[in-house]
PDB file of C-alpha atoms in Angstrom:
ATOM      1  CA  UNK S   1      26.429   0.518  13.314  1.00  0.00           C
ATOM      2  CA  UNK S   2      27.791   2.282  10.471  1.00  0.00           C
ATOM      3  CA  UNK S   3      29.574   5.586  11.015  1.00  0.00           C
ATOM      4  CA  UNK S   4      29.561   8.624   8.434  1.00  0.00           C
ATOM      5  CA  UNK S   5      32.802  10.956   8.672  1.00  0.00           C
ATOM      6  CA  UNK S   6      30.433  13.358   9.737  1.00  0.00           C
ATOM      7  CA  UNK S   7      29.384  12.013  12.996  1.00  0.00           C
ATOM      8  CA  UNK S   8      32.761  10.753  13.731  1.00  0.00           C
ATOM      9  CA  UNK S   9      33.590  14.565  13.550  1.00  0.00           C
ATOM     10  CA  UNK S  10      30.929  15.148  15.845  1.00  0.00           C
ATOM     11  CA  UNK S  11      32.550  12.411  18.380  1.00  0.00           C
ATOM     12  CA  UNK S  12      35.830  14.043  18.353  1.00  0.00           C
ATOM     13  CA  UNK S  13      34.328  17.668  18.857  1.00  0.00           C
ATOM     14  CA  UNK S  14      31.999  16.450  21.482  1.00  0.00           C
ATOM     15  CA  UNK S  15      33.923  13.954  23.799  1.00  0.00           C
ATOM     16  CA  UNK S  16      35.365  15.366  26.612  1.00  0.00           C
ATOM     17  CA  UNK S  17      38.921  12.713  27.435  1.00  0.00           C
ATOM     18  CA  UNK S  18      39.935  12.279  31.033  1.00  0.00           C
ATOM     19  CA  UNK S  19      43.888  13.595  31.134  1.00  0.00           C
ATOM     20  CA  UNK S  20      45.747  11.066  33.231  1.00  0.00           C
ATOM     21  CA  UNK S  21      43.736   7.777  33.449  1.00  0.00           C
ATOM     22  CA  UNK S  22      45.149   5.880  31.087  1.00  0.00           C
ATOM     23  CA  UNK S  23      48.261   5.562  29.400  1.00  0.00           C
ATOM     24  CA  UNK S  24      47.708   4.760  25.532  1.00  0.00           C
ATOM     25  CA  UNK S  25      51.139   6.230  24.495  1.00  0.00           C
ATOM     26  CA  UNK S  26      52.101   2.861  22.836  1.00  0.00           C
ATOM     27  CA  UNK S  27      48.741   2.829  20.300  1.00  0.00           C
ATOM     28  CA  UNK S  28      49.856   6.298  18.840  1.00  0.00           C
ATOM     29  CA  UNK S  29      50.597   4.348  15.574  1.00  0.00           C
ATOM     30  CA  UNK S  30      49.684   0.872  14.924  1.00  0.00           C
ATOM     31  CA  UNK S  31      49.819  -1.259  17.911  1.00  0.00           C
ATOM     32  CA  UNK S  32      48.673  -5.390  18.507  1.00  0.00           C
ATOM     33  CA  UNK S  33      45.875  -5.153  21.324  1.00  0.00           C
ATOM     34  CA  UNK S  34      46.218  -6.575  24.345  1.00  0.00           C
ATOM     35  CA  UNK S  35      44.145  -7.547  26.870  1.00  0.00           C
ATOM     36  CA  UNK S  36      44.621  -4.796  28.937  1.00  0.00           C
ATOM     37  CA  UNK S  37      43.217  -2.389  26.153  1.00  0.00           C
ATOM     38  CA  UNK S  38      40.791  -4.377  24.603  1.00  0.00           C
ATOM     39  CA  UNK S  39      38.795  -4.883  28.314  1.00  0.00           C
ATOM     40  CA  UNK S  40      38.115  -1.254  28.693  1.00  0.00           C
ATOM     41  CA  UNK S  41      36.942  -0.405  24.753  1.00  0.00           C
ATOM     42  CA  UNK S  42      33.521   0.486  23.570  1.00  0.00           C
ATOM     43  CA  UNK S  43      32.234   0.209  20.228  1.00  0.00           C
ATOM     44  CA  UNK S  44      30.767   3.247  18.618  1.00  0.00           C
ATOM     45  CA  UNK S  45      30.516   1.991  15.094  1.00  0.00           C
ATOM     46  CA  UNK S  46      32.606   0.855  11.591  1.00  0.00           C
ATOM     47  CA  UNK S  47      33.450   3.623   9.243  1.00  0.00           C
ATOM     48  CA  UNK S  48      32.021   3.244   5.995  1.00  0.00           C
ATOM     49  CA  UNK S  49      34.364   4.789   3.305  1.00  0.00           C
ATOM     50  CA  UNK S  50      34.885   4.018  -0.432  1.00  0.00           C
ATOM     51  CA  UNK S  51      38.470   3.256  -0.535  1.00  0.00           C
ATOM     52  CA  UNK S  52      40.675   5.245  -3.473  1.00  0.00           C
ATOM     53  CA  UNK S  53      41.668   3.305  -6.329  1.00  0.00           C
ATOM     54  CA  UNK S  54      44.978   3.396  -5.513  1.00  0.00           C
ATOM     55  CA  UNK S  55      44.651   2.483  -1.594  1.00  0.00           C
ATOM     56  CA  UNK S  56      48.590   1.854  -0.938  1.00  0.00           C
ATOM     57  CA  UNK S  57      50.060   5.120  -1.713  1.00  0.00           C
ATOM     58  CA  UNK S  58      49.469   6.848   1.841  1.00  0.00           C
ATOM     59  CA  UNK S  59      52.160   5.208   4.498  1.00  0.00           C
ATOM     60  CA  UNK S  60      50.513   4.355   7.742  1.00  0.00           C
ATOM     61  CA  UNK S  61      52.728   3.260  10.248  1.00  0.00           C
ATOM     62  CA  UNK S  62      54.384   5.649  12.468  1.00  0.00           C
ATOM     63  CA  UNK S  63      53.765   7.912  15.080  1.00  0.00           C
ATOM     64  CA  UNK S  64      52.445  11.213  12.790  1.00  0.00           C
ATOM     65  CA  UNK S  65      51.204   8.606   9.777  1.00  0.00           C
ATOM     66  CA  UNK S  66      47.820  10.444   8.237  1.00  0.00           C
ATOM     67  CA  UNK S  67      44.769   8.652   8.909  1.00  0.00           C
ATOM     68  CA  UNK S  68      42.972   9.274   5.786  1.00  0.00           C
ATOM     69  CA  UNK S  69      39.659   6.914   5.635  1.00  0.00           C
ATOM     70  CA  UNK S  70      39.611   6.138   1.810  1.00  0.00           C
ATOM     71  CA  UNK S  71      43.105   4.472   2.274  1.00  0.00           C
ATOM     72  CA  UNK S  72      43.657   0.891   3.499  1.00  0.00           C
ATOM     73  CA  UNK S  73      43.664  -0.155   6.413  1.00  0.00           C
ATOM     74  CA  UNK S  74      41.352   2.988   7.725  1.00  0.00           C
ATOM     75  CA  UNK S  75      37.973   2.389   5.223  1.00  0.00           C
ATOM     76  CA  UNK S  76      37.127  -0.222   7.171  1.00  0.00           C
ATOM     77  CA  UNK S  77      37.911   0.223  10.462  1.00  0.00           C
ATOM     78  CA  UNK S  78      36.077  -0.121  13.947  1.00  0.00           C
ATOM     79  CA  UNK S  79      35.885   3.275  16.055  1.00  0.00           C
ATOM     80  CA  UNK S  80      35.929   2.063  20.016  1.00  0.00           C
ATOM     81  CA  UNK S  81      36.047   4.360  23.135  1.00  0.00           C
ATOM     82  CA  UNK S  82      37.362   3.419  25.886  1.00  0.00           C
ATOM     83  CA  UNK S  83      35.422   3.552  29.176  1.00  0.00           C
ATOM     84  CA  UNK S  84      38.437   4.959  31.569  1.00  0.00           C
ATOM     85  CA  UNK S  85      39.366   7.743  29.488  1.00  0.00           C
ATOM     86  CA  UNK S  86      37.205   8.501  26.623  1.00  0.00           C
ATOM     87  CA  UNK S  87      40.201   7.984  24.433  1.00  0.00           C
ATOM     88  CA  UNK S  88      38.641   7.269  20.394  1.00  0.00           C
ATOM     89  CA  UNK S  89      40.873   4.141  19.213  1.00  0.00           C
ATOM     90  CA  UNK S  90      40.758   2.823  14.953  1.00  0.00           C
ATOM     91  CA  UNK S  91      40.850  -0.913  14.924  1.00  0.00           C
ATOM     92  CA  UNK S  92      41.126  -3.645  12.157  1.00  0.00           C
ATOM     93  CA  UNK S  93      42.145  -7.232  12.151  1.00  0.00           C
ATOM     94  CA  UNK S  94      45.589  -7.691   9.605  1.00  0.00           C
ATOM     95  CA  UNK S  95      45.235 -10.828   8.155  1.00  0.00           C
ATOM     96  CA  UNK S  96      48.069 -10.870   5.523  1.00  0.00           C
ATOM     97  CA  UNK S  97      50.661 -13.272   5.119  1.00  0.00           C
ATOM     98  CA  UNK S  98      50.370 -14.222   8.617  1.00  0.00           C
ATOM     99  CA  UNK S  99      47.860 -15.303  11.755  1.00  0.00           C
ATOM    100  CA  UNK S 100      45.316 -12.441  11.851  1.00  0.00           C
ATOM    101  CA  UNK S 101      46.348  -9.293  14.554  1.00  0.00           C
ATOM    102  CA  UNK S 102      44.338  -7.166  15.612  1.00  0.00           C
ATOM    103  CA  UNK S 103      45.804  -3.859  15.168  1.00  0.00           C
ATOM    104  CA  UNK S 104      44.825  -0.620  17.554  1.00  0.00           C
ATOM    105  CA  UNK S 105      45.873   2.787  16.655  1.00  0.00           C
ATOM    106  CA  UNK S 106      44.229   6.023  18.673  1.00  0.00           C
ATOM    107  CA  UNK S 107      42.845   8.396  16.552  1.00  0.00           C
ATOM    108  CA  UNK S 108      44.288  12.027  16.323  1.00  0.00           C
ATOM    109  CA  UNK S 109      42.168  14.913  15.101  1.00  0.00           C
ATOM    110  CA  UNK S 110      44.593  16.339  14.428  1.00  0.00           C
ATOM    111  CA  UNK S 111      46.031  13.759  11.505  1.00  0.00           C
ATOM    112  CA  UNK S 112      42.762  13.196   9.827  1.00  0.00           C
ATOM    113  CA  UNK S 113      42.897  14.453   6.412  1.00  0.00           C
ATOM    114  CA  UNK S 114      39.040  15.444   5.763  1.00  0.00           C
TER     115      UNK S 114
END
């Protein structure tokens, strides 16, 4: 299912999380998935952005990176929830240079740039 920006807005104003069922600390920037994760996530749908031009300018790794959905690698990404917590995770599989990872990252509100 394809997801606008619009109702992935409406996900994040809607969903209610559940403080203190699971710890996701580690997937605040780009994380590989592990089992552990991967068992308990939902998908809600693959955003559907036009990526910039010039895709490579906006850093993403780190902690407080933007997530800004017309730069690589968030244009394409899966949005998955997972069932404990309610958590909203980004996902894409890297497949550059190396075997393909598949890279988890939970998505911040608050670091979207709209």
């Amino acid at each position: 299912m394809v997801l606008t920006l619009d109702e992935l807005h409406k996900c994040l104003s809607v969903e209610k999380k559940q403080d203190g069922q699971c710890d996701h600390s580690s997937y605040r920037e780009w994380h590989n998935g592990s089992q552990g994760l991967t068992l308990h996530l939902q998908l809600i749908g693959e955003i559907a952005e036009t990526p910039v031009e010039n895709q490579f300018d906006l850093p993403y790794w780190g902690n407080d990176a933007p997530i800004n959905f017309r730069f690589y690698p968030y244009y394409g990404c899966e949005v998955l929830r997972c069932r404990n917590c309610k958590e909203l995770f980004l996902h894409y599989r890297e497949i550059g240079g190396h075997a393909p990872q598949e890279r988890y990252r939970l998505l911040r509100k608050e670091l979207i740039v709209w």
